[in-house]
Coordinates of C-alpha atoms and ligand atoms in Angstrom, one line a residue:
X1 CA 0.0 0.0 0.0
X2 CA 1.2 3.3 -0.8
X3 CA 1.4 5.9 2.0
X4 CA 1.1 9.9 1.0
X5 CA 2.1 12.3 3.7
X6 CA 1.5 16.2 2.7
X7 CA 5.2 17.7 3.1
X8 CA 5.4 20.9 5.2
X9 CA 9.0 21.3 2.9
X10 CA 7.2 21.3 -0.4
X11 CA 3.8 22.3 0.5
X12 CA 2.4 19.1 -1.4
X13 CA 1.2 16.1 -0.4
X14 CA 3.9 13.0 -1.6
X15 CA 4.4 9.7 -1.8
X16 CA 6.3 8.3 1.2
X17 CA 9.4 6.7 0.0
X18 CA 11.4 5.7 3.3
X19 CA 15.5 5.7 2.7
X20 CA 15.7 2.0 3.7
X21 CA 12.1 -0.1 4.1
X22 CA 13.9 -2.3 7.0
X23 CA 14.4 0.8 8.9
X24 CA 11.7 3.5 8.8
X25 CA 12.8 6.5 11.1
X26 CA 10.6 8.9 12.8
X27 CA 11.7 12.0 15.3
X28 CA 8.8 13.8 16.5
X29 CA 9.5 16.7 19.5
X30 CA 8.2 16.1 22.4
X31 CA 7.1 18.5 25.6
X32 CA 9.3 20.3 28.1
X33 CA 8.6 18.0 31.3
X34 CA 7.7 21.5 33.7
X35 CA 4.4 20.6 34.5
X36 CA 1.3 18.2 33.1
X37 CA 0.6 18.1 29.4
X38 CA -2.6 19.9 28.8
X39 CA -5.2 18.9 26.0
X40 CA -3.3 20.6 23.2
X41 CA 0.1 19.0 23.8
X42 CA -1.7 15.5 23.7
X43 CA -3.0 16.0 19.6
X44 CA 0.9 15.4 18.3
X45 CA 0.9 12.2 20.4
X46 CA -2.6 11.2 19.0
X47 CA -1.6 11.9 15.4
X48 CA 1.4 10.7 15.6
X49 CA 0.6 7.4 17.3
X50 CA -1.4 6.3 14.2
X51 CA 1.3 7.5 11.6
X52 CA 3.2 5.3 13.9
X53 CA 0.8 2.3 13.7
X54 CA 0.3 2.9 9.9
X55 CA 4.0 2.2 9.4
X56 CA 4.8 -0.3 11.3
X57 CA 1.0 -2.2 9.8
X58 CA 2.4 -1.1 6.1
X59 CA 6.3 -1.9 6.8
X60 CA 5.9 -4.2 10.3
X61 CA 6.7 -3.5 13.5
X62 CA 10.4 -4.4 13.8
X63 CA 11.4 -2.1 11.0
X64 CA 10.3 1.1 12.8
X65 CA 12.1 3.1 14.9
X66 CA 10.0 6.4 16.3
X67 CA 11.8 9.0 18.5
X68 CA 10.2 11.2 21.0
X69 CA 12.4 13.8 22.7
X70 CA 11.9 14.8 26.3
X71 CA 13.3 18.7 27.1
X72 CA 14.7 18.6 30.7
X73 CA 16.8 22.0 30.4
X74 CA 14.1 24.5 31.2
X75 CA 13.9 27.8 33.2
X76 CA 10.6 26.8 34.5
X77 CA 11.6 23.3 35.7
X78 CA 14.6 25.3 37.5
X79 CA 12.5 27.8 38.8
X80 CA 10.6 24.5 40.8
X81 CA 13.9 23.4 41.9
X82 CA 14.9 26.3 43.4
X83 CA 11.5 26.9 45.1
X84 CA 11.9 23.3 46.5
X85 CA 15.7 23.7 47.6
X86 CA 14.3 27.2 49.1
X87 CA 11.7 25.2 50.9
X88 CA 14.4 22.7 52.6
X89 CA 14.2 20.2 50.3
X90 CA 17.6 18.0 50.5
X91 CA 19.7 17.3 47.3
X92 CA 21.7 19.7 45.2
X93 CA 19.5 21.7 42.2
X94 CA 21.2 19.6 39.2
X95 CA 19.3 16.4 41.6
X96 CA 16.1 18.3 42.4
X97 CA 16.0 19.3 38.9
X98 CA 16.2 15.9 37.8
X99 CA 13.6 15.0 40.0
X100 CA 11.3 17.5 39.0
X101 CA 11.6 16.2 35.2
X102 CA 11.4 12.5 36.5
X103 CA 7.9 13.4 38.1
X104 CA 6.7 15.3 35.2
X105 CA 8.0 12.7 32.6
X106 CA 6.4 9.6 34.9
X107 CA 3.1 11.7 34.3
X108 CA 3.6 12.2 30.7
X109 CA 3.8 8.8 30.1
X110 CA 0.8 7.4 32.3
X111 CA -1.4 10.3 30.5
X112 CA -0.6 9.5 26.9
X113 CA -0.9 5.6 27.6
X114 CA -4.3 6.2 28.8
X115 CA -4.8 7.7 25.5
X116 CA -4.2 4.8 24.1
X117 CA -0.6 6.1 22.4
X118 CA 2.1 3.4 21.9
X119 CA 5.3 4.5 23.7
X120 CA 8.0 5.3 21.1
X121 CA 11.1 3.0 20.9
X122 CA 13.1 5.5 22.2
X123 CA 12.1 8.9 24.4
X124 CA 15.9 10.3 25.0
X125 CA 16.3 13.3 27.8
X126 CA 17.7 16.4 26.3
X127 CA 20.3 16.0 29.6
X128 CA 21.3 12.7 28.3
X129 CA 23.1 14.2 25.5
X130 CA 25.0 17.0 26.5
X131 CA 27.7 15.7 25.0
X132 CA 26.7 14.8 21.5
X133 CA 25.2 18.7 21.6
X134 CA 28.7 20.3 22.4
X135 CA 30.2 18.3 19.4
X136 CA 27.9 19.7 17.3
X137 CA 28.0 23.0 18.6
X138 CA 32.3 22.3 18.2
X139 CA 31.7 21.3 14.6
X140 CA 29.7 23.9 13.8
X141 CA 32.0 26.8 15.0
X142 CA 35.0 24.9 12.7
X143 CA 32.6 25.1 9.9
X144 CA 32.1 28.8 10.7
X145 CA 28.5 28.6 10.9
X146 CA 28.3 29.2 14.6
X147 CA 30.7 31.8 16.9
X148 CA 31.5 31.9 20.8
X149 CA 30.6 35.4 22.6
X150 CA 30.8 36.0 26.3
X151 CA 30.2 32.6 27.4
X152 CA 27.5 32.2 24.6
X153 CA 27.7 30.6 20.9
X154 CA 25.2 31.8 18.4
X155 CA 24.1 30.4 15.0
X156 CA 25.1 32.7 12.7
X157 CA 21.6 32.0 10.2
X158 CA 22.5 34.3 7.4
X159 CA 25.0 31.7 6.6
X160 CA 22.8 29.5 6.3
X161 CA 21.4 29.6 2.4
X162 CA 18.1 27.9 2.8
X163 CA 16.7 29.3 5.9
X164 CA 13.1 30.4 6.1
X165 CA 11.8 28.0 3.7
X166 CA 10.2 25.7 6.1
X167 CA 7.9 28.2 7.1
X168 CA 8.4 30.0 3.7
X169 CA 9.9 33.4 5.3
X170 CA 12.3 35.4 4.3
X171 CA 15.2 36.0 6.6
X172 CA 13.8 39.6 6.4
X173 CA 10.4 39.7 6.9
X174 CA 11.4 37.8 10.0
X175 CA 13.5 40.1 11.7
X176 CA 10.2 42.9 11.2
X177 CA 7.6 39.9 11.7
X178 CA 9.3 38.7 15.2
X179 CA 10.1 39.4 19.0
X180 CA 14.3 39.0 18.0
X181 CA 16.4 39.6 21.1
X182 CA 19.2 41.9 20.2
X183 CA 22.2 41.3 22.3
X184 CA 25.5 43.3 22.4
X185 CA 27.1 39.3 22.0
X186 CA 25.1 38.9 18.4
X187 CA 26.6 40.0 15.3
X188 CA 22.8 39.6 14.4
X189 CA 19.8 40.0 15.8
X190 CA 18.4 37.2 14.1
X191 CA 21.3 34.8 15.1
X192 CA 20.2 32.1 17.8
X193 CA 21.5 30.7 20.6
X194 CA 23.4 26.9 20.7
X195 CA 24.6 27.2 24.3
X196 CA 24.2 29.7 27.0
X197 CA 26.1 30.9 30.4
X198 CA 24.9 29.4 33.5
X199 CA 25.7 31.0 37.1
X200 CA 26.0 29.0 40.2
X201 CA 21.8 29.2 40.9
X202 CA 21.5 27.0 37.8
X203 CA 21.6 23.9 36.4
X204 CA 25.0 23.8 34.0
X205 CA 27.5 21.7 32.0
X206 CA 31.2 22.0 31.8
X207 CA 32.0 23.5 28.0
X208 CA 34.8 24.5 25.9
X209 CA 32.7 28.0 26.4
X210 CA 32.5 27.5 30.5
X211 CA 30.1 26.2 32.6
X212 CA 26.6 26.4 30.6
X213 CA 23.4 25.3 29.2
X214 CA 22.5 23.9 25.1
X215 CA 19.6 26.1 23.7
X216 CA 16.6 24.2 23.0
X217 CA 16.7 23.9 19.1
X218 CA 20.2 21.9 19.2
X219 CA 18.9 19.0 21.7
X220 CA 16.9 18.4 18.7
X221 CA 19.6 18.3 16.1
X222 CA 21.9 16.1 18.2
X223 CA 19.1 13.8 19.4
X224 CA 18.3 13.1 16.2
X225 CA 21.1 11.8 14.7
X226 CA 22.5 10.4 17.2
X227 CA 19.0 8.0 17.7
X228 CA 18.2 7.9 13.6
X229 CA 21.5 8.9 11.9
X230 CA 22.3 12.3 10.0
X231 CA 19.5 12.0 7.6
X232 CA 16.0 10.1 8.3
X233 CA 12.3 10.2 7.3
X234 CA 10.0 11.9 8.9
X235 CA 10.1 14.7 11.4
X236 CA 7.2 16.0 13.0
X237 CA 5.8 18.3 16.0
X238 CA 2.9 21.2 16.1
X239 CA 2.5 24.0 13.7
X240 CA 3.4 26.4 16.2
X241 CA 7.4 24.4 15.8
X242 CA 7.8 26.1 12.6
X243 CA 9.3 29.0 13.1
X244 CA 11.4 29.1 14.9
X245 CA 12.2 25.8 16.1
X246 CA 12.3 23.2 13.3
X247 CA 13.9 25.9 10.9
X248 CA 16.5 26.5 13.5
X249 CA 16.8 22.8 14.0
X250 CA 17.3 22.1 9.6
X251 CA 19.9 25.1 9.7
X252 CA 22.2 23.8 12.3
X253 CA 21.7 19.8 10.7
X254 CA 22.1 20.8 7.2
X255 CA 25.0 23.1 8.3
X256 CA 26.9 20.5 10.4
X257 CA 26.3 18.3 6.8
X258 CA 23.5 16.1 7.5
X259 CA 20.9 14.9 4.9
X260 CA 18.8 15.3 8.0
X261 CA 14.8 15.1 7.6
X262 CA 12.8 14.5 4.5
X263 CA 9.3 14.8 5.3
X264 CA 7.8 17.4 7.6
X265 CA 4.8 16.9 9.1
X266 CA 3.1 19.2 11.3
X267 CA 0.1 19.3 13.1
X268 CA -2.5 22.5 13.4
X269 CA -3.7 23.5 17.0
X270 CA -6.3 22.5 19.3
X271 CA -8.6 25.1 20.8
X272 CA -11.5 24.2 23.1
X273 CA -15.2 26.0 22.4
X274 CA -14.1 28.1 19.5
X275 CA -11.6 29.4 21.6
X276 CA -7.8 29.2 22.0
X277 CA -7.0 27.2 25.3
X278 CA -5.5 29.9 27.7
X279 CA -5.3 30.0 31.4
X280 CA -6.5 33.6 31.5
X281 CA -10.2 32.3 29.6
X282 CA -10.0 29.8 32.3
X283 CA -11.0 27.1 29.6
X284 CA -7.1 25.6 30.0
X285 CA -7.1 21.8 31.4
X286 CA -4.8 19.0 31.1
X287 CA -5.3 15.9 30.2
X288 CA -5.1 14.3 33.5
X289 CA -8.2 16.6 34.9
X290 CA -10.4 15.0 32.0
X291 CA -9.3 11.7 33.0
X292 CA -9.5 12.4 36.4
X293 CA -13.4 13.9 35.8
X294 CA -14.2 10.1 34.4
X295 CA -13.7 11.1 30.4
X296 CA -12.0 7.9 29.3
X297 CA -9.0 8.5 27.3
X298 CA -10.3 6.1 24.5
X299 CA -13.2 9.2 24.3
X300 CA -10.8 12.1 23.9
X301 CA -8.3 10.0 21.2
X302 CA -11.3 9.3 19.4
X303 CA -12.5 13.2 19.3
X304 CA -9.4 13.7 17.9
X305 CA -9.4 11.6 15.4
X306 CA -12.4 12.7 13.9
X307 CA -10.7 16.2 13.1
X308 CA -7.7 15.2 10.2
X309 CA -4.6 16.7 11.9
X310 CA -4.0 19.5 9.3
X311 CA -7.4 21.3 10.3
X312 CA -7.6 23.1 13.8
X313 CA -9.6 21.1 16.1
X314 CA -12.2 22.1 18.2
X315 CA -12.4 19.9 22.0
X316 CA -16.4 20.6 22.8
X317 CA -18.5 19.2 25.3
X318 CA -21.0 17.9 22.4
X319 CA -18.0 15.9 20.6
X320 CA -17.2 14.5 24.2
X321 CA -21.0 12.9 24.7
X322 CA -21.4 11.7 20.7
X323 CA -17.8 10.2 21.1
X324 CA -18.7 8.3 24.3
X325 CA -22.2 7.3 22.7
X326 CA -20.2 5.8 19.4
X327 CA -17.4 3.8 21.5
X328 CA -20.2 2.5 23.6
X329 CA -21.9 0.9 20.9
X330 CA -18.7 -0.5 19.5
X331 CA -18.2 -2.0 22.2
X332 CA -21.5 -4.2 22.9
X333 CA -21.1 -4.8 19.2
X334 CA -17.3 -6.1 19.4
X335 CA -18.1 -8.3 23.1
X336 CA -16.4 -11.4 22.7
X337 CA -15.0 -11.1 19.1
X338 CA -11.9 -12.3 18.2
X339 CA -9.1 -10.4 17.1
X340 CA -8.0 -12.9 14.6
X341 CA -8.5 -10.7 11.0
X342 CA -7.0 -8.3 9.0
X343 CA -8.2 -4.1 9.4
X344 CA -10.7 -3.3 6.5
X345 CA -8.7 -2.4 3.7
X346 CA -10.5 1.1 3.0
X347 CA -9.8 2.3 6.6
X348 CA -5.9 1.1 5.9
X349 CA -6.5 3.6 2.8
X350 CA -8.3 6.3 4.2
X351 CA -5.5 6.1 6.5
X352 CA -2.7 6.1 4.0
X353 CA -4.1 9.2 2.1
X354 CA -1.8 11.6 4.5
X355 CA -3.6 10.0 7.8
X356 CA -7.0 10.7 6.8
X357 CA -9.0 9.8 10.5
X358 CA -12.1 11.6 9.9
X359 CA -13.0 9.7 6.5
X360 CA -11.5 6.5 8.8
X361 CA -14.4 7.0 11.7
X362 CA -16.8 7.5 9.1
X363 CA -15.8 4.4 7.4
X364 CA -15.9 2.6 10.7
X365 CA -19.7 4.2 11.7
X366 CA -20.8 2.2 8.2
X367 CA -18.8 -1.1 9.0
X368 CA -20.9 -1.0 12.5
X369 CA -24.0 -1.1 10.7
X370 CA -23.2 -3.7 8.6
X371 CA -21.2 -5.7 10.8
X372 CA -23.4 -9.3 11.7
X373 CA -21.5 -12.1 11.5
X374 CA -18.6 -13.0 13.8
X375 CA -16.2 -12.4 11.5
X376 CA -17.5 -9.3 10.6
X377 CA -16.8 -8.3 14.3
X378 CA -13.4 -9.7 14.6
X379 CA -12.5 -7.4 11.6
X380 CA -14.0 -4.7 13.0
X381 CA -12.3 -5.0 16.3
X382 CA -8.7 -5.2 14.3
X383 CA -9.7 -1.8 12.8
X384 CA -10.6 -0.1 15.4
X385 CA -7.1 -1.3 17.5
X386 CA -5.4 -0.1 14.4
X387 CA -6.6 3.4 14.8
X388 CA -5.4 2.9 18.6
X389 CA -9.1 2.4 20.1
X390 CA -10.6 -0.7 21.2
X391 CA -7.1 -2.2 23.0
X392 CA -8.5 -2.0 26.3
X393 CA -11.6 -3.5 25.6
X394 CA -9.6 -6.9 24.7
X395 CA -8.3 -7.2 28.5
X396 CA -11.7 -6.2 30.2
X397 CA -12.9 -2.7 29.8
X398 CA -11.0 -0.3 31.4
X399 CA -12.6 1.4 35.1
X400 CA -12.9 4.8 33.2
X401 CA -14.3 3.6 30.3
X402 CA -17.0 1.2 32.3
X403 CA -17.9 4.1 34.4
X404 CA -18.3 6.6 31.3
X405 CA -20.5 4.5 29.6
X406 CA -22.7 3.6 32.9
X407 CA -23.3 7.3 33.1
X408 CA -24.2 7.7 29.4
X409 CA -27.2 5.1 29.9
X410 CA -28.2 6.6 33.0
X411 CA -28.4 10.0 31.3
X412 CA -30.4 8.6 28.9
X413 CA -32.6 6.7 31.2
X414 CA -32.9 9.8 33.5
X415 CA -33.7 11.8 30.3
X416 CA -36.9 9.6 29.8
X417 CA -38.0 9.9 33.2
X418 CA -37.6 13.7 33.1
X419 CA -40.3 13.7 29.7
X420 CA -42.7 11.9 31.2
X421 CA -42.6 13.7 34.6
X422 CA -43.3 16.6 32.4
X423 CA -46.5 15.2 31.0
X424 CA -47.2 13.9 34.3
X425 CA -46.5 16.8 36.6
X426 CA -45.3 14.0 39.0
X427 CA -41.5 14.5 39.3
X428 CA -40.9 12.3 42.3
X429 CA -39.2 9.8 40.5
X430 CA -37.3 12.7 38.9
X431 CA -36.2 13.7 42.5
X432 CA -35.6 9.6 43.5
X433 CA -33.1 9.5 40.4
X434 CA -31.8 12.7 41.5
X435 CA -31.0 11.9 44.9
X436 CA -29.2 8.5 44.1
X437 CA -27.2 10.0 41.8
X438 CA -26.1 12.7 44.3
X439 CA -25.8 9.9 46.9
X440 CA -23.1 7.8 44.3
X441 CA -21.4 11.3 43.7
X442 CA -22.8 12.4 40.7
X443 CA -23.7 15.6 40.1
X444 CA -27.1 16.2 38.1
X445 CA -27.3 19.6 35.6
X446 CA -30.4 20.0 34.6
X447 CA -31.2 22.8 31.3
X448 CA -33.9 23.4 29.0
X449 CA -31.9 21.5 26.4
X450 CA -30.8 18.6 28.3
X451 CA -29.0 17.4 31.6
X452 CA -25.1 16.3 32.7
X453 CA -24.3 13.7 34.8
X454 CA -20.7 15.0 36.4
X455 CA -19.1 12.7 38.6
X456 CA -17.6 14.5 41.5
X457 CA -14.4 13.3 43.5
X458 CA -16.5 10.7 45.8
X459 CA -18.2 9.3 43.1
X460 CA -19.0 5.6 43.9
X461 CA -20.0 3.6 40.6
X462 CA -20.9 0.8 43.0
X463 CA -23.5 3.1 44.2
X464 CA -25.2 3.7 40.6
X465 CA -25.8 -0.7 40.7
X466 CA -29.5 -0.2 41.1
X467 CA -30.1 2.5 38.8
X468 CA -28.4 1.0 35.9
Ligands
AMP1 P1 5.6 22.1 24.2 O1 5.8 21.3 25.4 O2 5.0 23.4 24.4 O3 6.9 22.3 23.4 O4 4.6 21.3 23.2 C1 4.7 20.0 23.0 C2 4.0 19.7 21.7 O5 2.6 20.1 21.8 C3 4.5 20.4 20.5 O6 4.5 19.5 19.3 C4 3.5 21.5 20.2 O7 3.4 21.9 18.9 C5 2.2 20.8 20.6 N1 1.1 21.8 21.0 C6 1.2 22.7 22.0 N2 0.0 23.4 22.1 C7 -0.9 22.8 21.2 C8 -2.2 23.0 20.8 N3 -3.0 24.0 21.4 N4 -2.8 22.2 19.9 C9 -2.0 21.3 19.3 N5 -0.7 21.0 19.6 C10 -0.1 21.8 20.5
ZN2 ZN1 12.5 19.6 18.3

């Protein structure tokens, strides 16, 4: 099966021809580990988790290698550090630092895997690799592309020829178009850091330039080819990466002489309601407190899917209860079927055509209808654990998911009551329903359009066992 991926590089959508079909590399950026990964920073991991499972379906499994990075050099994790050294904690700051990032990184993982994301084979720590950064860095200065100031070294990017054509800006329009820092130790203000000064309050590295820290776009760089080799496949983050980051990442590769990546694929943003996720809207949440509110992380993969990742997507409260309605059918429809068949072949395609998801679901939404015989479930199962949902199901449904989709019928059921208490006028079974609920930890919110059943922190699905 041929795979087309649209290329940020070329602005077209290509045929995916890997360099070596035993080895199909993928480097995708990950988050800085300061704090928990909020809705947005979990749609790269969704969409790239099923370019991941495409390729290893279309090339298998043991001849793909995906990279996701982990930043650990951060002012915000040191700014936790110290706070905690401040408050007596024992250890020095580079080991409270560390710990910090281990916290962080331990809930990255557990969040993503409840969204059903396979872990990458490898998911380096920018701190792991000081080393390989200050060798590039080294490289780069020989080759006169890079240039030591005051403790600093800077990329110097009007020697590099092609930059700006990631993000299709000229060298230019950036310096009027962006927030450049002018420093007195830049020749030019649109020359970016590789390594920076660190004083004693700091987390730092012993250099050929003193005792310091990389800048963020060359953990990147070094990561890379030291995990995949100087040139690989597919790189891939967030729009927002662009500029500056992966055209700061190409210009340091490309200088240092690496093929580096061919395809670029990036994803567009999330916003939640229409609106851009912000703390100061006071619509910003993580993807732990939708867990954590009983939204099963098969529900918010499967919103996300049904946006194709080149499209902003929108997280709403409606897509939440239609996505929990769908997975709950496909469930009861895929109890007890074997996983013993092949994915539908036009899913595989839909899938192929530059990761199109949304035509996928729909696909899947027909295949539900017409699914009867066991075999027809079995292959529906192997679809739906190719698009990453369904897995849990397999082992027993998951707590979340079981509790989810107990409050979906109840909704339902309390939705009929609440009609004909209305043509009744007798709302004491209303009030019974209502009072259970409250007594199992549920909250009832009750509108002219409909009602939400919200479980609170005590909520006790044992409780709900007569209801349902
Ligand atoms: P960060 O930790 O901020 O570097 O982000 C980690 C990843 O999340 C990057 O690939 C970003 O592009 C991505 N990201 C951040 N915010 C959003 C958003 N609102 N929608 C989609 N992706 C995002
Ligand atoms: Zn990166």
């Amino acid at each position: 099966m041929t795979i087309k991926l649209h290329n940020t590089a070329t602005r077209k959508k290509e045929v995916f021809e890997p360099l070596d079909d035993k080895n199909v590399r993928m480097y995708v950026c990950g988050p800085t580990v300061y704090d928990r990964a909020h809705l947005g920073n979990a749609r790269p991991v969704v969409v790239f988790d099923v370019l991941y499972r495409l390729l290893r379906h279309t090339y298998g499994a043991e001849h793909v290698t995906y990279v996701r990075n982990f930043t650990d050099v951060d002012d915000k994790i040191n700014a936790t550090a110290l706070a905690r050294q401040e408050a007596g904690a024992a250890g020095t700051l580079e080991e409270l630092v560390r710990e910090r990032s281990n916290e962080t990184i331990d809930w990255y993982h557990a969040d993503m895997d409840a969204l059903g994301a396979l872990r990458p084979n490898e998911a380096p720590r920018a701190t792991d690799y000081i080393a390989q950064m200050v060798a590039m860095i080294k490289d780069l200065i020989a080759k006169d592309f890079a240039y030591a100031k005051e403790g600093h070294v800077l990329f110097r990017v009007r020697a590099s020829k092609d930059y700006g054509k990631l993000s299709g800006r000229s060298v230019d329009d950036m310096i009027a178009g962006a927030r450049v820092e002018v420093a007195p130790f830049k020749e030019d203000p649109m020359d970016f850091v590789l390594w920076k000064p660190s004083d004693d309050g700091l987390p730092g590295w012993d250099s050929p330039w003193g005792r310091g820290r990389p800048g963020w776009h060359i953990e990147c760089s070094a990561m890379a080819a030291d995990l995949l080799g100087e040139s690989f496949d597919i790189h891939g983050g967030g729009n927002d990466l662009q500029f500056p980051h992966h055209e700061n990442e190409i210009a340091q590769s490309k200088c240092a002489g690496h093929g580096f990546a061919r395809y670029w694929l990036h994803n567009e943003m999330l916003q939640v309601e229409g609106k851009k996720m912000s703390k100061s809207l006071g619509n910003f949440f993580t993807v732990r407190d939708l867990l954590d509110q009983g939204v099963p992380g098969e529900v918010i993969r499967f919103v996300m899917l049904s946006t194709h990742y080149r499209k902003p997507m929108d997280w709403t409260e409606k897509k939440r209860v239609e996505a929990e309605k769908t997975l709950w059918k496909w469930k009861e429809l895929t109890a007890g079927a074997e996983r013993l068949r092949r994915p539908h072949l036009e899913v595989v395609e839909a899938l192929s055509d530059d990761l199109n998801t949304t035509l996928a679901i729909s696909i899947l939404h027909e295949k539900a209808r017409e699914a009867k015989t066991a075999e027809d479930k079995s292959r529906f199962l192997a679809t739906l654990e190719m698009l990453g949902l369904g897995e849990k199901w397999r082992d027993g449904v998951s707590v979340a998911v079981e509790n989810a989709f107990a409050l979906v019928t109840l909704k339902e059921r309390f939705l009929a009551i609440r009609e004909t208490a209305r043509s009744t006028k007798d709302f004491s079974e209303v009030d019974e329903v209502k009072e259970k609920l409250d007594a199992a930890g549920v909250e009832v919110r009750m509108s002219k359009e409909g009602v939400d059943l919200i479980p609170k922190p005590n909520f006790d699905p044992t409780k709900l066992e007569g209801l349902l």
